[in-house]
Tab-separated table of N, CA and C in Angstrom:
chain	number	residue	atom	x	y	z
A	269	MET	N	138.998	113.246	143.676
A	269	MET	CA	138.627	114.635	143.609
A	269	MET	C	138.417	115.043	142.145
A	270	ILE	N	137.366	115.815	141.924
A	270	ILE	CA	137.013	116.230	140.577
A	270	ILE	C	137.887	117.414	140.176
A	271	ASN	N	138.410	117.321	138.975
A	271	ASN	CA	139.206	118.426	138.457
A	271	ASN	C	138.274	119.349	137.664
A	272	TYR	N	137.957	120.481	138.236
A	272	TYR	CA	137.001	121.409	137.630
A	272	TYR	C	137.520	122.030	136.332
A	273	TYR	N	138.814	122.075	136.172
A	273	TYR	CA	139.365	122.625	134.931
A	273	TYR	C	139.021	121.730	133.740
A	274	PHE	N	139.042	120.402	133.946
A	274	PHE	CA	138.680	119.488	132.856
A	274	PHE	C	137.198	119.621	132.515
A	275	ILE	N	136.362	119.790	133.517
A	275	ILE	CA	134.921	119.960	133.279
A	275	ILE	C	134.682	121.265	132.523
A	276	LEU	N	135.318	122.334	132.941
A	276	LEU	CA	135.167	123.624	132.274
A	276	LEU	C	135.669	123.555	130.833
A	277	ALA	N	136.824	122.915	130.633
A	277	ALA	CA	137.370	122.778	129.280
A	277	ALA	C	136.417	121.963	128.402
A	278	GLY	N	135.846	120.909	128.954
A	278	GLY	CA	134.895	120.083	128.201
A	278	GLY	C	133.654	120.867	127.817
A	279	LEU	N	133.138	121.681	128.725
A	279	LEU	CA	131.966	122.512	128.426
A	279	LEU	C	132.275	123.548	127.350
A	280	LEU	N	133.452	124.126	127.414
A	280	LEU	CA	133.841	125.101	126.399
A	280	LEU	C	133.967	124.455	125.015
A	281	VAL	N	134.545	123.273	124.942
A	281	VAL	CA	134.657	122.554	123.668
A	281	VAL	C	133.266	122.196	123.152
A	282	PHE	N	132.390	121.738	124.024
A	282	PHE	CA	131.023	121.391	123.637
A	282	PHE	C	130.293	122.626	123.081
A	283	ALA	N	130.416	123.755	123.781
A	283	ALA	CA	129.754	124.988	123.338
A	283	ALA	C	130.292	125.430	121.982
A	284	PHE	N	131.597	125.299	121.794
A	284	PHE	CA	132.205	125.656	120.515
A	284	PHE	C	131.673	124.772	119.393
A	285	LEU	N	131.587	123.469	119.631
A	285	LEU	CA	131.114	122.539	118.597
A	285	LEU	C	129.637	122.770	118.266
A	286	VAL	N	128.825	123.046	119.276
A	286	VAL	CA	127.403	123.333	119.036
A	286	VAL	C	127.276	124.563	118.156
A	287	ARG	N	128.033	125.596	118.468
A	287	ARG	CA	127.977	126.830	117.685
A	287	ARG	C	128.508	126.618	116.266
A	288	LEU	N	129.525	125.807	116.131
A	288	LEU	CA	130.142	125.546	114.832
A	288	LEU	C	129.186	124.811	113.898
A	289	PHE	N	128.443	123.846	114.417
A	289	PHE	CA	127.597	123.008	113.578
A	289	PHE	C	126.126	123.404	113.596
A	290	ARG	N	125.787	124.471	114.289
A	290	ARG	CA	124.401	124.923	114.336
A	290	ARG	C	123.983	125.414	112.954
A	291	GLN	N	122.805	125.008	112.512
A	291	GLN	CA	122.273	125.434	111.223
A	291	GLN	C	121.637	126.813	111.363
A	292	PRO	N	121.852	127.701	110.387
A	292	PRO	CA	121.185	128.995	110.469
A	292	PRO	C	119.689	128.846	110.245
A	293	ALA	N	118.913	129.727	110.832
A	293	ALA	CA	117.462	129.706	110.644
A	293	ALA	C	117.143	130.059	109.202
A	294	PRO	N	115.983	129.609	108.696
A	294	PRO	CA	115.614	129.958	107.332
A	294	PRO	C	115.622	131.472	107.127
A	295	ASN	N	116.156	131.900	106.006
A	295	ASN	CA	116.265	133.315	105.626
A	295	ASN	C	117.207	134.115	106.509
A	296	SER	N	117.891	133.462	107.444
A	296	SER	CA	118.797	134.240	108.277
A	296	SER	C	120.066	134.534	107.491
A	297	VAL	N	120.700	135.617	107.835
A	297	VAL	CA	121.900	136.040	107.149
A	297	VAL	C	123.097	135.447	107.866
A	298	ARG	N	123.911	134.801	107.125
A	298	ARG	CA	125.145	134.293	107.722
A	298	ARG	C	126.053	135.477	108.026
A	299	SER	N	126.771	135.381	109.099
A	299	SER	CA	127.614	136.501	109.507
A	299	SER	C	128.630	136.855	108.440
A	300	SER	N	128.961	135.908	107.552
A	300	SER	CA	129.978	136.170	106.543
A	300	SER	C	129.553	137.267	105.571
A	301	VAL	N	128.250	137.516	105.418
A	301	VAL	CA	127.784	138.569	104.516
A	301	VAL	C	128.300	139.923	104.982
A	302	LEU	N	128.286	140.140	106.277
A	302	LEU	CA	128.717	141.434	106.813
A	302	LEU	C	130.177	141.440	107.265
A	303	ASP	N	130.854	140.288	107.189
A	303	ASP	CA	132.265	140.246	107.575
A	303	ASP	C	133.077	141.172	106.676
A	304	GLY	N	133.819	142.037	107.276
A	304	GLY	CA	134.663	142.958	106.522
A	304	GLY	C	133.913	144.122	105.912
A	305	ALA	N	132.605	144.203	106.149
A	305	ALA	CA	131.815	145.308	105.602
A	305	ALA	C	132.052	146.574	106.421
A	306	GLN	N	131.913	147.701	105.748
A	306	GLN	CA	132.112	148.988	106.412
A	306	GLN	C	130.819	149.787	106.348
A	307	CYS	N	130.383	150.286	107.490
A	307	CYS	CA	129.180	151.116	107.534
A	307	CYS	C	129.535	152.487	106.939
A	308	VAL	N	128.843	152.837	105.834
A	308	VAL	CA	129.144	154.100	105.162
A	308	VAL	C	128.049	155.150	105.372
A	309	LEU	N	126.842	154.717	105.711
A	309	LEU	CA	125.760	155.643	106.031
A	309	LEU	C	125.052	155.149	107.281
A	310	ASN	N	124.760	156.059	108.173
A	310	ASN	CA	124.061	155.711	109.405
A	310	ASN	C	123.004	156.773	109.685
A	311	GLU	N	121.746	156.431	109.386
A	311	GLU	CA	120.616	157.330	109.598
A	311	GLU	C	120.850	158.705	108.982
A	312	GLN	N	121.253	158.696	107.712
A	312	GLN	CA	121.462	159.937	106.978
A	312	GLN	C	120.420	160.047	105.869
A	313	GLU	N	119.939	161.256	105.662
A	313	GLU	CA	118.931	161.529	104.639
A	313	GLU	C	119.527	161.285	103.245
A	314	ILE	N	118.761	160.562	102.413
A	314	ILE	CA	119.148	160.351	101.019
A	314	ILE	C	117.953	160.717	100.149
A	315	ARG	N	118.223	161.143	98.901
A	315	ARG	CA	117.122	161.517	98.019
A	315	ARG	C	117.537	161.400	96.559
A	316	THR	N	116.506	161.331	95.716
A	316	THR	CA	116.696	161.345	94.272
A	316	THR	C	115.463	161.959	93.631
A	317	THR	N	115.626	162.426	92.403
A	317	THR	CA	114.481	162.899	91.627
A	317	THR	C	114.227	161.973	90.443
A	318	THR	N	115.096	160.999	90.263
A	318	THR	CA	115.001	160.065	89.145
A	318	THR	C	114.816	158.656	89.677
A	319	PRO	N	113.906	157.881	89.205
A	319	PRO	CA	112.917	158.108	88.154
A	319	PRO	C	111.704	158.910	88.651
A	320	VAL	N	111.536	158.973	89.966
A	320	VAL	CA	110.500	159.791	90.601
A	320	VAL	C	111.123	160.390	91.853
A	321	PRO	N	110.569	161.472	92.372
A	321	PRO	CA	111.154	162.045	93.590
A	321	PRO	C	110.946	161.127	94.802
A	322	LEU	N	112.045	160.722	95.400
A	322	LEU	CA	112.011	159.843	96.577
A	322	LEU	C	113.029	160.352	97.589
A	323	HIS	N	112.724	160.123	98.854
A	323	HIS	CA	113.692	160.450	99.906
A	323	HIS	C	113.466	159.509	101.076
A	324	GLY	N	114.475	159.399	101.917
A	324	GLY	CA	114.358	158.554	103.089
A	324	GLY	C	115.611	158.623	103.928
A	325	LYS	N	115.588	157.855	105.011
A	325	LYS	CA	116.706	157.828	105.944
A	325	LYS	C	116.957	156.387	106.361
A	326	PRO	N	117.783	155.655	105.607
A	326	PRO	CA	118.060	154.264	105.984
A	326	PRO	C	118.807	154.178	107.311
A	327	ASP	N	118.530	153.095	108.042
A	327	ASP	CA	119.221	152.903	109.317
A	327	ASP	C	120.729	152.793	109.089
A	328	GLN	N	121.123	151.821	108.267
A	328	GLN	CA	122.542	151.676	107.925
A	328	GLN	C	122.682	151.210	106.481
A	329	VAL	N	123.782	151.653	105.860
A	329	VAL	CA	124.186	151.156	104.555
A	329	VAL	C	125.634	150.701	104.713
A	330	PHE	N	125.891	149.433	104.337
A	330	PHE	CA	127.226	148.857	104.457
A	330	PHE	C	127.842	148.668	103.079
A	331	LYS	N	129.111	148.990	102.965
A	331	LYS	CA	129.855	148.678	101.756
A	331	LYS	C	130.511	147.324	101.978
A	332	LEU	N	130.138	146.354	101.137
A	332	LEU	CA	130.674	145.005	101.262
A	332	LEU	C	132.056	144.915	100.619
A	333	ARG	N	132.728	143.826	100.895
A	333	ARG	CA	134.070	143.624	100.354
A	333	ARG	C	134.088	143.619	98.836
A	334	ASP	N	132.975	143.182	98.215
A	334	ASP	CA	132.928	143.120	96.748
A	334	ASP	C	132.547	144.467	96.112
A	335	GLY	N	132.372	145.516	96.930
A	335	GLY	CA	132.080	146.843	96.411
A	335	GLY	C	130.603	147.187	96.358
A	336	ARG	N	129.723	146.213	96.556
A	336	ARG	CA	128.291	146.493	96.548
A	336	ARG	C	127.876	147.079	97.893
A	337	TYR	N	126.711	147.718	97.871
A	337	TYR	CA	126.174	148.341	99.078
A	337	TYR	C	124.954	147.560	99.559
A	338	LEU	N	124.909	147.305	100.850
A	338	LEU	CA	123.853	146.510	101.472
A	338	LEU	C	123.094	147.375	102.469
A	339	LEU	N	121.774	147.383	102.333
A	339	LEU	CA	120.905	148.117	103.255
A	339	LEU	C	120.574	147.239	104.451
A	340	LEU	N	120.591	147.838	105.643
A	340	LEU	CA	120.193	147.137	106.858
A	340	LEU	C	119.218	148.031	107.608
A	341	ASP	N	118.063	147.480	107.947
A	341	ASP	CA	117.049	148.228	108.686
A	341	ASP	C	116.736	147.480	109.971
A	342	THR	N	116.652	148.195	111.068
A	342	THR	CA	116.372	147.589	112.366
A	342	THR	C	114.916	147.807	112.732
A	343	LYS	N	114.254	146.726	113.119
A	343	LYS	CA	112.860	146.780	113.559
A	343	LYS	C	112.790	146.223	114.969
A	344	THR	N	112.054	146.907	115.833
A	344	THR	CA	111.840	146.431	117.200
A	344	THR	C	110.431	145.869	117.265
A	345	ARG	N	110.349	144.558	117.334
A	345	ARG	CA	109.046	143.898	117.429
A	345	ARG	C	109.233	142.549	118.114
A	346	SER	N	108.140	142.042	118.649
A	346	SER	CA	108.220	140.795	119.406
A	346	SER	C	108.359	139.578	118.497
A	347	GLN	N	107.852	139.649	117.278
A	347	GLN	CA	107.938	138.517	116.356
A	347	GLN	C	109.047	138.743	115.334
A	348	SER	N	109.700	137.671	114.952
A	348	SER	CA	110.719	137.755	113.906
A	348	SER	C	110.016	137.664	112.559
A	349	LYS	N	109.348	138.752	112.199
A	349	LYS	CA	108.555	138.768	110.983
A	349	LYS	C	108.891	140.018	110.182
A	350	VAL	N	109.003	139.830	108.874
A	350	VAL	CA	109.231	140.946	107.972
A	350	VAL	C	107.930	141.195	107.222
A	351	PHE	N	107.488	142.444	107.192
A	351	PHE	CA	106.249	142.810	106.518
A	351	PHE	C	106.555	143.355	105.124
A	352	PHE	N	105.541	143.340	104.256
A	352	PHE	CA	105.702	143.873	102.912
A	352	PHE	C	106.116	145.336	102.974
A	353	SER	N	105.588	146.073	103.922
A	353	SER	CA	105.951	147.491	104.061
A	353	SER	C	107.444	147.658	104.353
A	354	ASP	N	108.047	146.706	105.062
A	354	ASP	CA	109.491	146.745	105.312
A	354	ASP	C	110.261	146.605	103.995
A	355	ILE	N	109.783	145.677	103.150
A	355	ILE	CA	110.437	145.439	101.858
A	355	ILE	C	110.289	146.661	100.952
A	356	VAL	N	109.107	147.275	100.967
A	356	VAL	CA	108.893	148.491	100.171
A	356	VAL	C	109.838	149.585	100.641
A	357	GLN	N	109.913	149.787	101.945
A	357	GLN	CA	110.782	150.820	102.508
A	357	GLN	C	112.231	150.622	102.056
A	358	LEU	N	112.741	149.413	102.203
A	358	LEU	CA	114.120	149.127	101.813
A	358	LEU	C	114.316	149.251	100.302
A	359	SER	N	113.297	148.875	99.535
A	359	SER	CA	113.379	148.973	98.075
A	359	SER	C	113.433	150.426	97.625
A	360	VAL	N	112.696	151.300	98.305
A	360	VAL	CA	112.761	152.736	98.003
A	360	VAL	C	114.181	153.238	98.250
A	361	TYR	N	114.761	152.862	99.374
A	361	TYR	CA	116.136	153.266	99.667
A	361	TYR	C	117.090	152.761	98.582
A	362	ALA	N	116.880	151.532	98.112
A	362	ALA	CA	117.751	150.960	97.082
A	362	ALA	C	117.637	151.755	95.780
A	363	VAL	N	116.420	152.131	95.402
A	363	VAL	CA	116.225	152.923	94.180
A	363	VAL	C	116.958	154.260	94.314
A	364	ILE	N	116.845	154.880	95.474
A	364	ILE	CA	117.528	156.160	95.697
A	364	ILE	C	119.039	155.982	95.544
A	365	LEU	N	119.577	154.973	96.200
A	365	LEU	CA	121.025	154.752	96.140
A	365	LEU	C	121.482	154.424	94.719
A	366	LYS	N	120.730	153.555	94.016
A	366	LYS	CA	121.098	153.194	92.636
A	366	LYS	C	121.138	154.425	91.745
A	367	ASN	N	120.168	155.325	91.919
A	367	ASN	CA	120.115	156.520	91.090
A	367	ASN	C	121.094	157.596	91.534
A	368	ASN	N	121.832	157.313	92.591
A	368	ASN	CA	122.935	158.169	93.017
A	368	ASN	C	124.281	157.497	92.739
A	369	GLY	N	124.258	156.446	91.918
A	369	GLY	CA	125.504	155.821	91.469
A	369	GLY	C	126.041	154.684	92.312
A	370	PHE	N	125.289	154.209	93.296
A	370	PHE	CA	125.739	153.104	94.143
A	370	PHE	C	125.366	151.763	93.515
A	371	ALA	N	126.241	150.806	93.583
A	371	ALA	CA	125.945	149.427	93.160
A	371	ALA	C	125.310	148.718	94.354
A	372	VAL	N	123.986	148.600	94.342
A	372	VAL	CA	123.240	148.098	95.492
A	372	VAL	C	122.958	146.600	95.333
A	373	CYS	N	123.068	145.857	96.421
A	373	CYS	CA	122.731	144.431	96.432
A	373	CYS	C	121.250	144.255	96.086
A	374	PRO	N	120.883	143.132	95.458
A	374	PRO	CA	119.468	142.872	95.154
A	374	PRO	C	118.682	142.418	96.380
A	375	PHE	N	119.337	142.338	97.511
A	375	PHE	CA	118.690	141.959	98.763
A	375	PHE	C	119.120	142.936	99.850
A	376	ALA	N	118.380	142.922	100.940
A	376	ALA	CA	118.701	143.759	102.099
A	376	ALA	C	118.567	142.898	103.349
A	377	VAL	N	118.871	143.482	104.494
A	377	VAL	CA	118.801	142.767	105.758
A	377	VAL	C	117.895	143.536	106.715
A	378	VAL	N	116.979	142.803	107.332
A	378	VAL	CA	116.146	143.362	108.393
A	378	VAL	C	116.627	142.746	109.696
A	379	ARG	N	117.063	143.606	110.602
A	379	ARG	CA	117.493	143.135	111.923
A	379	ARG	C	116.307	143.301	112.859
A	380	ILE	N	115.849	142.188	113.406
A	380	ILE	CA	114.766	142.216	114.382
A	380	ILE	C	115.419	142.329	115.758
A	381	ALA	N	115.257	143.491	116.371
A	381	ALA	CA	115.868	143.738	117.678
A	381	ALA	C	114.929	143.217	118.759
A	382	SER	N	115.346	142.189	119.424
A	382	SER	CA	114.591	141.610	120.530
A	382	SER	C	115.606	141.004	121.491
A	383	LYS	N	115.140	140.161	122.406
A	383	LYS	CA	116.077	139.522	123.346
A	383	LYS	C	117.147	138.759	122.590
A	384	LYS	N	116.738	138.116	121.505
A	384	LYS	CA	117.680	137.385	120.652
A	384	LYS	C	117.585	137.984	119.250
A	385	PRO	N	118.443	138.961	118.920
A	385	PRO	CA	118.351	139.620	117.614
A	385	PRO	C	118.492	138.623	116.465
A	386	ARG	N	117.702	138.864	115.412
A	386	ARG	CA	117.758	138.027	114.205
A	386	ARG	C	118.021	138.918	113.010
A	387	TYR	N	118.777	138.394	112.080
A	387	TYR	CA	119.098	139.100	110.851
A	387	TYR	C	118.453	138.326	109.705
A	388	LEU	N	117.452	138.943	109.068
A	388	LEU	CA	116.694	138.272	108.023
A	388	LEU	C	116.966	138.925	106.675
A	389	GLN	N	117.309	138.113	105.708
A	389	GLN	CA	117.579	138.606	104.361
A	389	GLN	C	116.278	138.669	103.574
A	390	VAL	N	116.060	139.777	102.870
A	390	VAL	CA	114.865	139.940	102.045
A	390	VAL	C	115.269	140.388	100.653
A	391	ASP	N	114.547	139.891	99.648
A	391	ASP	CA	114.770	140.334	98.276
A	391	ASP	C	114.082	141.677	98.077
A	392	LEU	N	114.745	142.574	97.377
A	392	LEU	CA	114.193	143.900	97.133
A	392	LEU	C	113.317	143.896	95.885
A	393	LEU	N	112.381	144.827	95.845
A	393	LEU	CA	111.502	144.982	94.691
A	393	LEU	C	112.267	145.673	93.563
A	394	PRO	N	111.946	145.319	92.309
A	394	PRO	CA	112.592	146.017	91.189
A	394	PRO	C	112.159	147.485	91.141
A	395	GLU	N	112.966	148.301	90.505
A	395	GLU	CA	112.695	149.737	90.434
A	395	GLU	C	111.327	150.042	89.836
A	396	HIS	N	110.928	149.318	88.781
A	396	HIS	CA	109.641	149.615	88.139
A	396	HIS	C	108.464	149.369	89.088
A	397	VAL	N	108.598	148.439	90.017
A	397	VAL	CA	107.542	148.186	90.999
A	397	VAL	C	107.486	149.334	92.008
A	398	VAL	N	108.631	149.832	92.425
A	398	VAL	CA	108.674	150.971	93.346
A	398	VAL	C	108.022	152.187	92.684
A	399	VAL	N	108.314	152.410	91.409
A	399	VAL	CA	107.724	153.542	90.685
A	399	VAL	C	106.207	153.374	90.592
A	400	LYS	N	105.744	152.166	90.321
A	400	LYS	CA	104.303	151.896	90.246
A	400	LYS	C	103.634	152.176	91.598
A	401	LEU	N	104.262	151.744	92.692
A	401	LEU	CA	103.722	152.012	94.034
A	401	LEU	C	103.706	153.511	94.329
A	402	TYR	N	104.713	154.216	93.872
A	402	TYR	CA	104.773	155.675	94.050
A	402	TYR	C	103.558	156.326	93.384
A	403	HIS	N	103.299	155.955	92.128
A	403	HIS	CA	102.173	156.540	91.395
A	403	HIS	C	100.830	156.144	92.023
A	404	LYS	N	100.718	154.912	92.502
A	404	LYS	CA	99.481	154.471	93.157
A	404	LYS	C	99.255	155.265	94.439
A	405	TYR	N	100.292	155.461	95.213
A	405	TYR	CA	100.185	156.240	96.448
A	405	TYR	C	99.669	157.647	96.155
A	406	HIS	N	100.262	158.305	95.152
A	406	HIS	CA	99.855	159.671	94.838
A	406	HIS	C	98.455	159.726	94.231
A	407	ALA	N	98.043	158.697	93.510
A	407	ALA	CA	96.675	158.646	92.977
A	407	ALA	C	95.666	158.507	94.117
A	408	ILE	N	95.976	157.697	95.110
A	408	ILE	CA	95.099	157.549	96.285
A	408	ILE	C	95.063	158.859	97.063
A	409	LYS	N	96.227	159.460	97.249
A	409	LYS	CA	96.320	160.708	98.008
A	409	LYS	C	95.537	161.843	97.334
A	410	SER	N	95.544	161.879	96.006
A	410	SER	CA	94.833	162.943	95.287
A	410	SER	C	93.341	162.665	95.146
A	411	GLY	N	92.940	161.425	95.449
A	411	GLY	CA	91.531	161.068	95.351
A	411	GLY	C	91.123	160.492	94.005
A	412	SER	N	92.050	160.367	93.071
A	412	SER	CA	91.711	159.813	91.761
A	412	SER	C	91.642	158.270	91.776
A	413	LEU	N	92.098	157.659	92.852
A	413	LEU	CA	92.007	156.208	93.008
A	413	LEU	C	91.526	155.901	94.403
A	414	LYS	N	90.558	155.014	94.511
A	414	LYS	CA	90.025	154.629	95.811
A	414	LYS	C	90.909	153.516	96.390
A	415	PRO	N	91.331	153.653	97.638
A	415	PRO	CA	92.145	152.593	98.247
A	415	PRO	C	91.329	151.325	98.441
A	416	SER	N	92.016	150.203	98.337
A	416	SER	CA	91.340	148.924	98.565
A	416	SER	C	92.178	148.096	99.526
A	417	CYS	N	91.473	147.266	100.285
A	417	CYS	CA	92.128	146.401	101.256
A	417	CYS	C	92.501	145.098	100.570
A	418	THR	N	93.692	144.582	100.854
A	418	THR	CA	94.157	143.344	100.247
A	418	THR	C	94.076	142.157	101.198
A	419	CYS	N	93.490	142.353	102.379
A	419	CYS	CA	93.463	141.277	103.361
A	419	CYS	C	92.374	140.247	103.059
A	420	GLY	N	91.415	140.578	102.181
A	420	GLY	CA	90.347	139.633	101.844
A	420	GLY	C	89.196	139.641	102.808
A	421	LYS	N	89.220	140.491	103.818
A	421	LYS	CA	88.155	140.530	104.813
A	421	LYS	C	87.210	141.712	104.606
A	422	HIS	N	87.574	142.663	103.807
A	422	HIS	CA	86.778	143.890	103.624
A	422	HIS	C	86.230	144.003	102.214
């Protein structure tokens, strides 16, 4: 007679070992980054006037164990892909937080919400690049600069 408890115990040990030795996907965030982190902002409006007027509403901001603040943005899409616009958005939030006295991580996390959620780490743009994009946006909006497509097809 088969002892089902031994089979169940064996399956549980196998599942544990697979999970223990599984390699993280490229650019995925190891759970240890957020271990012990505390969510300090959740969809709250933030703003600054320095170096340029910026405002936004980050999904979450976590205070890590080392005292730095980590931005996390959730995207609902079918592909586990991070777009440049996602990086710009998170970088704007980082500039706002830095100019409000927060020690912000040089990277952020994009959570792709799907059947199997993925946490992807992205490097943030430096403040001077965010300021340059701000001025370019306003030049296009005012009509003093003509927008151009960067896809190479137009």
